[in-house]
Coordinates of C-alpha atoms in Angstrom, one line a residue:
X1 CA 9.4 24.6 -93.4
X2 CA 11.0 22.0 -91.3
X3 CA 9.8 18.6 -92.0
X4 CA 7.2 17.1 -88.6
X5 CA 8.7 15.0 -85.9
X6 CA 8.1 11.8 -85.9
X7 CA 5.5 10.8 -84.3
X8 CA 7.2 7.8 -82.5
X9 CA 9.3 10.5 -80.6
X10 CA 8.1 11.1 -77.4
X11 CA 7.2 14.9 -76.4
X12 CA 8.6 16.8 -74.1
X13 CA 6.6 17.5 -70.7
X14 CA 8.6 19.6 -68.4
X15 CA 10.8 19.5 -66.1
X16 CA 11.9 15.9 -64.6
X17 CA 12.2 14.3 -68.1
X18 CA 15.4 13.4 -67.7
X19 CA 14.9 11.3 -65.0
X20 CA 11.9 9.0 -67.1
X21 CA 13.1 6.1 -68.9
X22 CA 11.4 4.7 -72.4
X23 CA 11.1 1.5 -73.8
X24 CA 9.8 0.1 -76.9
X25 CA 7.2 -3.0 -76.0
X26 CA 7.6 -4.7 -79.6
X27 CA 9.9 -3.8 -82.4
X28 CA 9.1 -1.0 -84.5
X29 CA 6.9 0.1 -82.2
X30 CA 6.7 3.9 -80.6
X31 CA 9.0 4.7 -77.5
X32 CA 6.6 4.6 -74.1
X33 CA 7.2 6.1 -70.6
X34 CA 8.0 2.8 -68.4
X35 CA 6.1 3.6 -65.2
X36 CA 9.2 3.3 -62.2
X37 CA 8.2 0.9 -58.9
X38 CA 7.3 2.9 -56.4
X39 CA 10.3 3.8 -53.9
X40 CA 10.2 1.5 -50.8
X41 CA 10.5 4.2 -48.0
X42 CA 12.6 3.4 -45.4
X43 CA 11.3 2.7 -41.4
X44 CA 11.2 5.6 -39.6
X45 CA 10.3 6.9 -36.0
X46 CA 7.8 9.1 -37.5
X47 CA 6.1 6.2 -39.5
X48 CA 2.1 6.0 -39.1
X49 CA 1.9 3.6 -36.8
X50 CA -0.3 -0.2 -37.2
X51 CA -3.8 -0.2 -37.4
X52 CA -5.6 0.3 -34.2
X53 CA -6.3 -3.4 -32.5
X54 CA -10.1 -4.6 -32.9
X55 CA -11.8 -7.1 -30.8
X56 CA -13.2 -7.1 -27.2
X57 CA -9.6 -7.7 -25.8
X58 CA -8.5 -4.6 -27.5
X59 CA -11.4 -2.1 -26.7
X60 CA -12.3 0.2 -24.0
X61 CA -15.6 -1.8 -23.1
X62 CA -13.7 -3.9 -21.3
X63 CA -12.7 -2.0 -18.1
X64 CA -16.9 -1.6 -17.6
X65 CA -17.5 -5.0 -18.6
X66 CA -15.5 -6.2 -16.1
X67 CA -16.6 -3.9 -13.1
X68 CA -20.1 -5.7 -14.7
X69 CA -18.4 -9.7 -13.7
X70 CA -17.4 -7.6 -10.0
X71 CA -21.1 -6.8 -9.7
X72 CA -22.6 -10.1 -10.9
X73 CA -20.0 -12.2 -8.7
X74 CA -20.5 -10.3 -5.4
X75 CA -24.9 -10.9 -6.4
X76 CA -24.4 -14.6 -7.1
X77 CA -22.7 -14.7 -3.6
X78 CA -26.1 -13.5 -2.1
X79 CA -28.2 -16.3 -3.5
X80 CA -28.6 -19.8 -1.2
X81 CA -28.7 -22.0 -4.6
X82 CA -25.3 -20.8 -5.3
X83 CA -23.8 -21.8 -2.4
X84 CA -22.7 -25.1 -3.2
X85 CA -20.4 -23.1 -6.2
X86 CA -19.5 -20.4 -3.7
X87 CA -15.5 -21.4 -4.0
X88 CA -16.1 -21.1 -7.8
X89 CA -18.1 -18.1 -8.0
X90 CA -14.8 -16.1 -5.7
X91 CA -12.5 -17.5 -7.7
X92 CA -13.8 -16.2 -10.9
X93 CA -13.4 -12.9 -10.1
X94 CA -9.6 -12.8 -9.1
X95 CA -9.3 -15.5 -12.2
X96 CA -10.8 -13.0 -14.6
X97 CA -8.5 -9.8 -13.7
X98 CA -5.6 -12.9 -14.0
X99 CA -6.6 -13.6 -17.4
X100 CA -6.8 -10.4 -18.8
X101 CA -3.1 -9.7 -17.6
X102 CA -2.5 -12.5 -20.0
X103 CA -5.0 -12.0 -23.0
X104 CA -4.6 -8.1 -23.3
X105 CA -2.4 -7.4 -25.9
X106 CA 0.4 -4.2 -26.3
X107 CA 2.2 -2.4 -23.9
X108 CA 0.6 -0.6 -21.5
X109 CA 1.9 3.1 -19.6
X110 CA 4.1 2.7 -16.6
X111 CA 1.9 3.2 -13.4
X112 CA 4.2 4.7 -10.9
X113 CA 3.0 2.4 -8.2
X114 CA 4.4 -0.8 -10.3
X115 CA 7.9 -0.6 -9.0
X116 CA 6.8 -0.6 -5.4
X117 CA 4.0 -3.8 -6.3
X118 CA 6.5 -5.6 -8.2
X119 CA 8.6 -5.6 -5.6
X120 CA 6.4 -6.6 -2.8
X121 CA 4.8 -9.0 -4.8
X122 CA 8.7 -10.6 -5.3
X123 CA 9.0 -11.1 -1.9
X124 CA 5.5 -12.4 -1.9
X125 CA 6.3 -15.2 -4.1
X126 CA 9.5 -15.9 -2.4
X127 CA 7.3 -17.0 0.8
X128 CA 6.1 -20.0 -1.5
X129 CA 9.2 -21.3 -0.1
X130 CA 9.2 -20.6 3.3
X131 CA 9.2 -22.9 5.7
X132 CA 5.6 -21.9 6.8
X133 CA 4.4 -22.8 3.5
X134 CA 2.4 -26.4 4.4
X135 CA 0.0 -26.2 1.6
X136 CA 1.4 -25.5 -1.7
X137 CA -2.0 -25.6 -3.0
X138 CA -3.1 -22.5 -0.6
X139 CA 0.4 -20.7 -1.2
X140 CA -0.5 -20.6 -4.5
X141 CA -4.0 -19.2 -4.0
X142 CA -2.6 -16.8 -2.3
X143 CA -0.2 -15.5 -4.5
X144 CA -2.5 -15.6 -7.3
X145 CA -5.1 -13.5 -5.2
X146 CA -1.9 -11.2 -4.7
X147 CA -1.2 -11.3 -8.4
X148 CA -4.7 -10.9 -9.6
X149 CA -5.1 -7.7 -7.1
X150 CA -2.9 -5.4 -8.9
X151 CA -3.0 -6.3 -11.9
X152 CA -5.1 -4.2 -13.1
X153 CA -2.0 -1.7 -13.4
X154 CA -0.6 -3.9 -15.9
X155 CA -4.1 -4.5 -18.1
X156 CA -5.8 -1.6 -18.1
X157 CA -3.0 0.8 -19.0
X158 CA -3.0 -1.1 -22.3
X159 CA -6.1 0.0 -23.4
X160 CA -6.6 3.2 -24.9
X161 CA -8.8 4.4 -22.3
X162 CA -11.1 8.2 -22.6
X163 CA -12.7 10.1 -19.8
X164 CA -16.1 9.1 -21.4
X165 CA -15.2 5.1 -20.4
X166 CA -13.6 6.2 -17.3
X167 CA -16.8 8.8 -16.4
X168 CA -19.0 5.2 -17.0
X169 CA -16.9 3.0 -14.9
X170 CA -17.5 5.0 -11.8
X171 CA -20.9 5.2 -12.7
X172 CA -21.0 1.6 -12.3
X173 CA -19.5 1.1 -9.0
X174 CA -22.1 4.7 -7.8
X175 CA -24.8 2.6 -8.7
X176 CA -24.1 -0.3 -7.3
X177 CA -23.2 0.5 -4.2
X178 CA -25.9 3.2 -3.8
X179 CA -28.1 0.1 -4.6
X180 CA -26.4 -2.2 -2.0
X181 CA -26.7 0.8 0.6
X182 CA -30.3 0.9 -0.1
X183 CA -31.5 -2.4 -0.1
X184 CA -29.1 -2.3 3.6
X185 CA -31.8 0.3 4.7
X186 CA -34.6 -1.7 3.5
X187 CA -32.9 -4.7 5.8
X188 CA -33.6 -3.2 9.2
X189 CA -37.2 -1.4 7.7
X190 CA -38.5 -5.0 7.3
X191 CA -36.6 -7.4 9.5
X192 CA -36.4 -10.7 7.7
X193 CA -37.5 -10.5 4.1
X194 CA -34.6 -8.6 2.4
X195 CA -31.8 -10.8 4.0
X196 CA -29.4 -12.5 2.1
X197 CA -27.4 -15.6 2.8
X198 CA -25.0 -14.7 5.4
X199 CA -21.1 -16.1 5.2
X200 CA -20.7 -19.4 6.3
X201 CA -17.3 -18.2 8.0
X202 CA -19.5 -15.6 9.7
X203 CA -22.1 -18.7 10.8
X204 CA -19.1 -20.7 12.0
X205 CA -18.3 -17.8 14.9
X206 CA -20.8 -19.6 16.8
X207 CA -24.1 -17.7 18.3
X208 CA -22.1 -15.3 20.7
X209 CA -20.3 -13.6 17.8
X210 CA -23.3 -13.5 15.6
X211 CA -25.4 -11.8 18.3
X212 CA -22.6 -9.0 19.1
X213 CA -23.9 -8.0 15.3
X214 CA -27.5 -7.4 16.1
X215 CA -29.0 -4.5 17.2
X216 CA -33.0 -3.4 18.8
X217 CA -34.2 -1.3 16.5
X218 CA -37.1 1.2 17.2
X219 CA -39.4 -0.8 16.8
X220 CA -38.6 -3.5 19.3
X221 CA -36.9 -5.9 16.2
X222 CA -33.5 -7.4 16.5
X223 CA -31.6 -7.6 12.9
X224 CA -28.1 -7.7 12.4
X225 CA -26.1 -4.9 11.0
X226 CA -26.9 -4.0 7.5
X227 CA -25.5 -6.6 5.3
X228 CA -26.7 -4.9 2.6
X229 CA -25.9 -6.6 -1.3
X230 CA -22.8 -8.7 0.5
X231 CA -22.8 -11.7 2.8
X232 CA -21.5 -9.9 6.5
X233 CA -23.2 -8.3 8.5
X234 CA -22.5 -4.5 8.9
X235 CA -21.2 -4.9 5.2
X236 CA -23.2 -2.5 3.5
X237 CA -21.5 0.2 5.1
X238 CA -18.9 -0.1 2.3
X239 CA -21.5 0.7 -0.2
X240 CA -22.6 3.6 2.2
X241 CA -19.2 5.0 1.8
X242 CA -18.7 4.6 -1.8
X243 CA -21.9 5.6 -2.4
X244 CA -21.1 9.6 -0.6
X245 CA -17.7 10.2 -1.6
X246 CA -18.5 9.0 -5.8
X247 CA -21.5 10.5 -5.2
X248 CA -19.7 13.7 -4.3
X249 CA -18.0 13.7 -7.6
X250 CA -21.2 13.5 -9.7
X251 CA -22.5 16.3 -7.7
X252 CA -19.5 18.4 -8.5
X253 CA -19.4 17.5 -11.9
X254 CA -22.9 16.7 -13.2
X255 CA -24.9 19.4 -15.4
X256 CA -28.4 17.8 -16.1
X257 CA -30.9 17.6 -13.5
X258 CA -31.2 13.8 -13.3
X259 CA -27.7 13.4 -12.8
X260 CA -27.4 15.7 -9.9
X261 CA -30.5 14.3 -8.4
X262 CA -29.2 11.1 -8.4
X263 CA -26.1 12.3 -6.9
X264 CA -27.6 13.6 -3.7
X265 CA -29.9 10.5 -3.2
X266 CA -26.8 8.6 -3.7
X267 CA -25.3 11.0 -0.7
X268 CA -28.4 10.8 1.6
X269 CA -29.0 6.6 1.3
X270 CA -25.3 6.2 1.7
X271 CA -25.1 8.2 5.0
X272 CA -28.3 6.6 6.2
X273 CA -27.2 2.9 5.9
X274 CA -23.6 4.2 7.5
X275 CA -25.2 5.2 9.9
X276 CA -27.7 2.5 10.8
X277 CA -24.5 -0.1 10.1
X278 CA -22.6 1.7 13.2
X279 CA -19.1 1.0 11.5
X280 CA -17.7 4.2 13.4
X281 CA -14.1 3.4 11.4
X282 CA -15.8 4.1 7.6
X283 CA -17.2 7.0 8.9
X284 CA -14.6 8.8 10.2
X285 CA -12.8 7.2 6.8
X286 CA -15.0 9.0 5.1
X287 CA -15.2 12.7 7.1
X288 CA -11.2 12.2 6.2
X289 CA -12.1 11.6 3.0
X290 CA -14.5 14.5 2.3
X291 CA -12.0 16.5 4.3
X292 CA -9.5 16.1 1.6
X293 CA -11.7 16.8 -1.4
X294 CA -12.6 20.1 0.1
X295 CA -8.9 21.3 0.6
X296 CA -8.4 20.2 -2.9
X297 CA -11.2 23.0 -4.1
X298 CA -9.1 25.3 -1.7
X299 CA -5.9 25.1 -3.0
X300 CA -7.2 25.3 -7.0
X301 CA -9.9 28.0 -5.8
X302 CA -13.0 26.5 -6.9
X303 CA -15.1 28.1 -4.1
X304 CA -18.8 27.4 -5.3
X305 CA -18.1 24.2 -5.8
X306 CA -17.0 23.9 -2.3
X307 CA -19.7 25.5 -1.2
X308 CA -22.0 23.6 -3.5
X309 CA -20.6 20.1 -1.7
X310 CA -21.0 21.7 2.3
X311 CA -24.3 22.3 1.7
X312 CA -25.7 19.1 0.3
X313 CA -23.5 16.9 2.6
X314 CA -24.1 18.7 5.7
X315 CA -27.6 19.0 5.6
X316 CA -27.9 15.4 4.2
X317 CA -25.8 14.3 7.2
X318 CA -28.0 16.3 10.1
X319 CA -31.1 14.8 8.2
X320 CA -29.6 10.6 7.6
X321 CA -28.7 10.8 11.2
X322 CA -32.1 11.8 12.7
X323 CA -33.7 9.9 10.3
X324 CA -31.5 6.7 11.6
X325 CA -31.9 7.1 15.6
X326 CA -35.9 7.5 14.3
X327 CA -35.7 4.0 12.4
X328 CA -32.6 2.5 14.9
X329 CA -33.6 3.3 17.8
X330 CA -31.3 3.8 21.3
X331 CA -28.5 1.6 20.0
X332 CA -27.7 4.0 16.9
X333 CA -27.9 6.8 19.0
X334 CA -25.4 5.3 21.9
X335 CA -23.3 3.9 19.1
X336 CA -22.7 7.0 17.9
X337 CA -22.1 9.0 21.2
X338 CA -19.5 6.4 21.9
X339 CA -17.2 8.8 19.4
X340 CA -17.2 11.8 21.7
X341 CA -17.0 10.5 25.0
X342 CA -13.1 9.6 24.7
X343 CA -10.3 10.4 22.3
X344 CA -10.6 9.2 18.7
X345 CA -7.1 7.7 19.4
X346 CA -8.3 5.8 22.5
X347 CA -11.7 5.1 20.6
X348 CA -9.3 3.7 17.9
X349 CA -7.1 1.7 20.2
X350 CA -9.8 -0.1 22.4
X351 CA -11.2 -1.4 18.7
X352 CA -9.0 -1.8 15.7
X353 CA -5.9 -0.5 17.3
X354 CA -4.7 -3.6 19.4
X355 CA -4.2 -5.4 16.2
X356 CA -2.1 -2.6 15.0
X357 CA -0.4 -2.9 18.3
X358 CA 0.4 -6.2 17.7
X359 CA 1.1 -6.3 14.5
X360 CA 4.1 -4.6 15.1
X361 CA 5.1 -5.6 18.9
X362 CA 4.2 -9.3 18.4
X363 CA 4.0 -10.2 14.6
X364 CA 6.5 -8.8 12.8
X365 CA 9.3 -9.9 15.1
X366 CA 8.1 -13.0 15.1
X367 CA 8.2 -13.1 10.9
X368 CA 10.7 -10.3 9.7
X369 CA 11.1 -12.4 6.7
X370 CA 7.2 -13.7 5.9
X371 CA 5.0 -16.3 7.5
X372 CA 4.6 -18.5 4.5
X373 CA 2.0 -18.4 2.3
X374 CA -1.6 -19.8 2.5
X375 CA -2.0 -19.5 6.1
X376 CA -5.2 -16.7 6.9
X377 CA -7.9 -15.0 4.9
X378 CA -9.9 -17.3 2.6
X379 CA -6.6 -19.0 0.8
X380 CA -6.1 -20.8 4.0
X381 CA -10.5 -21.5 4.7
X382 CA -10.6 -23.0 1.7
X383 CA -7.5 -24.8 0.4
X384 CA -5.1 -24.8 3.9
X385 CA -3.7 -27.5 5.6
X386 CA -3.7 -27.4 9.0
X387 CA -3.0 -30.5 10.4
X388 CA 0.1 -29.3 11.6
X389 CA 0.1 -28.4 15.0
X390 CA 3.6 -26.1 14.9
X391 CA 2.0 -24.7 12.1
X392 CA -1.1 -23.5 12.9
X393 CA -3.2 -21.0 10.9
X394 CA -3.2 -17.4 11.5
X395 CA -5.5 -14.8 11.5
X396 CA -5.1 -11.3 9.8
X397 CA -7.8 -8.7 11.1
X398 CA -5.8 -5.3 9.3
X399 CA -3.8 -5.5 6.7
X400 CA -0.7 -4.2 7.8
X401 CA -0.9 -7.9 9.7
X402 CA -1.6 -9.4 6.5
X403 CA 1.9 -7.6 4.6
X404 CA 3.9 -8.7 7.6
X405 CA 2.3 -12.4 6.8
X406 CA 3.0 -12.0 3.0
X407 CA 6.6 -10.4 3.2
X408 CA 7.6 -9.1 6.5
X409 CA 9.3 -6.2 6.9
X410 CA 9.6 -5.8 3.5
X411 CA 6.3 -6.0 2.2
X412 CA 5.7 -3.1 5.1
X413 CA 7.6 -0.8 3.4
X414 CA 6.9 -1.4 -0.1
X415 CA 3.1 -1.4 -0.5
X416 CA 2.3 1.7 1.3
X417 CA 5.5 2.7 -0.6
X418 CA 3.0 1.8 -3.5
X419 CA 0.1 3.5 -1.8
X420 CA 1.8 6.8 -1.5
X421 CA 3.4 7.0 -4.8
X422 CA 0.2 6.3 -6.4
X423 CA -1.6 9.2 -4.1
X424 CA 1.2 11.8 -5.2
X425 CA 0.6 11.6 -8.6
X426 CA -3.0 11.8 -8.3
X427 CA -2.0 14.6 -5.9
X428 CA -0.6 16.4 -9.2
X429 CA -3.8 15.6 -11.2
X430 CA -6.2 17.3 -8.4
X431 CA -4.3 20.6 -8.3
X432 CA -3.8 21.6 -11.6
X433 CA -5.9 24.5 -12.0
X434 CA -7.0 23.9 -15.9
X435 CA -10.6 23.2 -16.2
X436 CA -10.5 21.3 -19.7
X437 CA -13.8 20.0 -20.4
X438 CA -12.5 16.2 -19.4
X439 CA -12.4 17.5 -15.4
X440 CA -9.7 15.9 -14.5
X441 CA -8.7 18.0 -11.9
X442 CA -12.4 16.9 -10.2
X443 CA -11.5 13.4 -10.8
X444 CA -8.1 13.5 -9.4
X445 CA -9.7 15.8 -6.3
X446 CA -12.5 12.2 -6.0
X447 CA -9.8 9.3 -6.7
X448 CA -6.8 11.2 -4.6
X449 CA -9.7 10.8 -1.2
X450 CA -11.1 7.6 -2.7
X451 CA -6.8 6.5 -2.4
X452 CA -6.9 8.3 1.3
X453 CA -9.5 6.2 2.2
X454 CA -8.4 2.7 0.9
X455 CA -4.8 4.0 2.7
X456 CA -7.0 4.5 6.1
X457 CA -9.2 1.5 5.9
X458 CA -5.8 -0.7 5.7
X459 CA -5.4 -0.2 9.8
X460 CA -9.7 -1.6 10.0
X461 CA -9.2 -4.4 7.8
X462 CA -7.6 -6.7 5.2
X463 CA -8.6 -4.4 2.3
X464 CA -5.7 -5.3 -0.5
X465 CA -6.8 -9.5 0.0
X466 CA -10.7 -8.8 -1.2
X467 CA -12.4 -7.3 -4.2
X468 CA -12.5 -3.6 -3.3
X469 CA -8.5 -3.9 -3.2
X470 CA -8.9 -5.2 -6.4
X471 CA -11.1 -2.2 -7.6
X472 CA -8.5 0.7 -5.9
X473 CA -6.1 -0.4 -8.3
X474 CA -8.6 -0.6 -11.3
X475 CA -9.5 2.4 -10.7
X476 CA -6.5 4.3 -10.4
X477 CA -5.1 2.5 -13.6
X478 CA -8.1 3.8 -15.6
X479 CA -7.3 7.6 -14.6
X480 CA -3.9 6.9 -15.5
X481 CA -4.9 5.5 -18.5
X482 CA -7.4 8.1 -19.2
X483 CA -5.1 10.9 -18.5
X484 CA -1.8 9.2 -20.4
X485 CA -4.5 8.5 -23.6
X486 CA -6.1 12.2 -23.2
X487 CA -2.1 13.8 -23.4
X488 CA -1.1 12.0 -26.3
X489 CA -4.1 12.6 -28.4
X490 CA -4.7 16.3 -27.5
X491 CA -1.2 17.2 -27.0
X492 CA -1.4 20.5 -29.4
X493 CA -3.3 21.8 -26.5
X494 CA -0.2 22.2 -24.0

């Protein structure tokens, strides 16, 4: 027999051997496996990538926690002990959405609008050094309300944002405004004792101007124009509006009971307080709007659903409207008439139209090249000089006044430049004909004649210098978002 190994010998395990090494720890002692370092992999593309972000500047509460700020500056407007901190209280809201452009950390997906903003925000600032420019202090406030406006594109495409969050932030703005549209019905229900505090730039247009907003109701009251959860008079008819078309889209895509009930007295308040506003420009706004959701179900064949939203809105509108000439009296009903007894283009022209006339006749050969900054809207009321007789201030009833102002000629071609790029994508998202369990395709149908509207509401007023421009752009980023975020983490189902 062969005499035993030794036992200091290592055995042998198999394949790979070769590549082990042994040492001996001490002298005389048995040979042991050294145990290698383990191999530092090189960076690759295809490397897991850093853990996710945490914090509250990082997460997807953000985007409904600040429609919440939206909510609880435009409330804090309302009340009289406030008022004193009214400058403040405006300011917060543009300073917030300035912030976060700042504070949100990463990279966020490229918006196809953000060429076309960038741009006409470049010009913008270049009118800081315009001759028209008096008040450095208001040209700056106006080019940070500018700034603060769309930048939402930048902020919220950084967050990793679901259909679930985006679902919930139009919830938010539903509710709201189906609140403010109600409490705008209550107004002219009991004269007097749901009014807010009404703008003092509104005050300041002297008694003439203030009574052009009142109206005899059926009962023999005179009360201004639904103000509704805002300070102007005839201002709840934006909530009206938002209230029908979003409420549209909960309709169309709700599947409990309570949901879809809410939905259609979301639909029925909102036409009701249009109607007892008398803002003839919203609504036809918003028949263009529903207009364009229902060719949308046309061309991706989603008939019932059509169907389902004629039948609610129609009968809802044949029942508002009797129910506001019964609560209105004669001055809703005449109101109303007005629209049929001439064309809607000469309807439009004798109103809203002159100022498109002029913008273009008078205004933008006058500036081709800007106006200066910090000369209208509530830059110049609050922080404008204008002592300066050649100088003087100017006054920006549509908006399309307001880009010559800002930019000239080219600010008039690169904003709606903005506009329309931003409406054909969502374009893309409302006709795809895949019915994933996200909707999208309902969504895109909603924001693509929510965009039509903003784009139509440009030639009534300034509606890319307030808060609403503010929450087009918000709201557009978060589908983006939501859709860009939905791609890359279900992309084995393409």
């Amino acid at each position: 027999m062969s005499a035993p190994r030794p036992a200091s010998r290592p055995q042998l395990q198999g394949p790979g051997v070769l590549g082990r090494r042994y040492v001996r720890r001490a002298p005389g002692a048995p040979l042991e496996v050294a145990t290698p370092p383990p191999l530092q992999q090189p960076p690759t593309k295809e490397a897991p990538p850093a853990a996710a972000r945490t914090g509250l500047l990082s997460s997807t509460r953000l985007v409904p926690l600040f429609i919440g700020v939206l909510v609880a500056c435009q409330l804090a407007l309302l009340v009289e002990a406030i008022a004193p901190l009214r400058v403040l209280v405006r300011i917060l809201a543009f300073g917030l959405s300035l912030a976060l452009l700042v504070l949100v950390p990463g990279r966020g997906a490229r918006h196809p609008a953000v060429p076309f903003v960038v741009g006409s925000l470049a010009i913008t600032a270049l009118n800081f050094f315009h001759p028209g420019t008096v008040s450095p202090m208001a040209g700056a406030v106006q080019l940070g309300i500018q700034l603060s406006i769309i930048a939402p594109l930048f902020w919220v495409t950084r967050l990793s944002i679901d259909s679930r969050v985006f679902r919930l932030t139009l919830t938010l703005l539903f509710l709201f405004n189906t609140a403010s549209a109600s409490v705008g019905v209550l107004q002219v229900y009991f004269p007097g004792r749901f009014q807010p505090a009404m703008s003092a730039a509104v005050q300041a247009q002297g008694d003439s101007y203030l009574r052009s907003l009142e109206f005899e109701t059926a009962s023999g009251a005179r009360v201004f124009r639904p103000m509704g959860l805002t300070d102007m008079p005839g201002g709840a008819a934006t909530g009206g509006f938002y209230a029908v078309l979003l409420g549209s889209g909960f309709l169309l895509s709700s599947r409990k009971g309570l949901s879809r009930t809410l939905s259609v007295v979301g639909i029925l308040v909102g036409l009701l307080c249009l109607y007892l506003c008398q803002v003839r420009a919203i609504a036809l706004t918003l028949g263009v709007c529903l207009a364009a959701m229902a060719g949308m179900l046309v061309l991706t064949g989603r008939v019932a659903r059509l169907a389902k939203l004629m039948a609610v809105v129609g009968m809802a509108s044949v029942f508002a409207f009797g129910w506001a000439v019964a609560v209105g009296g004669d001055a809703v009903q005449k109101r109303w008439d007005s629209l049929f007894e001439a064309k809607p283009e000469e309807v439009y022209h004798s109103n809203r139209g002159r100022f498109l006339e002029g913008t273009f006749e008078y205004f933008l050969p006058e500036y081709p090249l800007g106006a200066g900054l910090g000369r209208y809207g509530m830059a110049n009321a609050y922080f404008g000089d204008n002592s300066d007789p050649a100088q003087p201030p100017l006054w920006a009833e549509i908006q399309w006044t307001a880009w010559v102002y800002d930019g000239g000629i080219v600010a008039v071609v690169l904003y709606p430049l903005a506009l329309l790029a931003t409406m054909a994508w969502v374009l893309q998202m409302a006709r795809r004909r895949q019915d994933s369990g996200d909707e999208f395709w309902l969504w895109g149908s909603v924001i693509f004649a929510y965009n039509l509207g903003a784009l139509a509401l440009t030639f009534s007023y300034p509606f890319f210098m307030s808060q609403v421009g503010m929450e087009f752009w918000l709201l557009n980023a978060a589908l983006f978002g939501a859709w860009t975020h939905a791609k890359t983490l279900h992309a084995h189902r393409r």
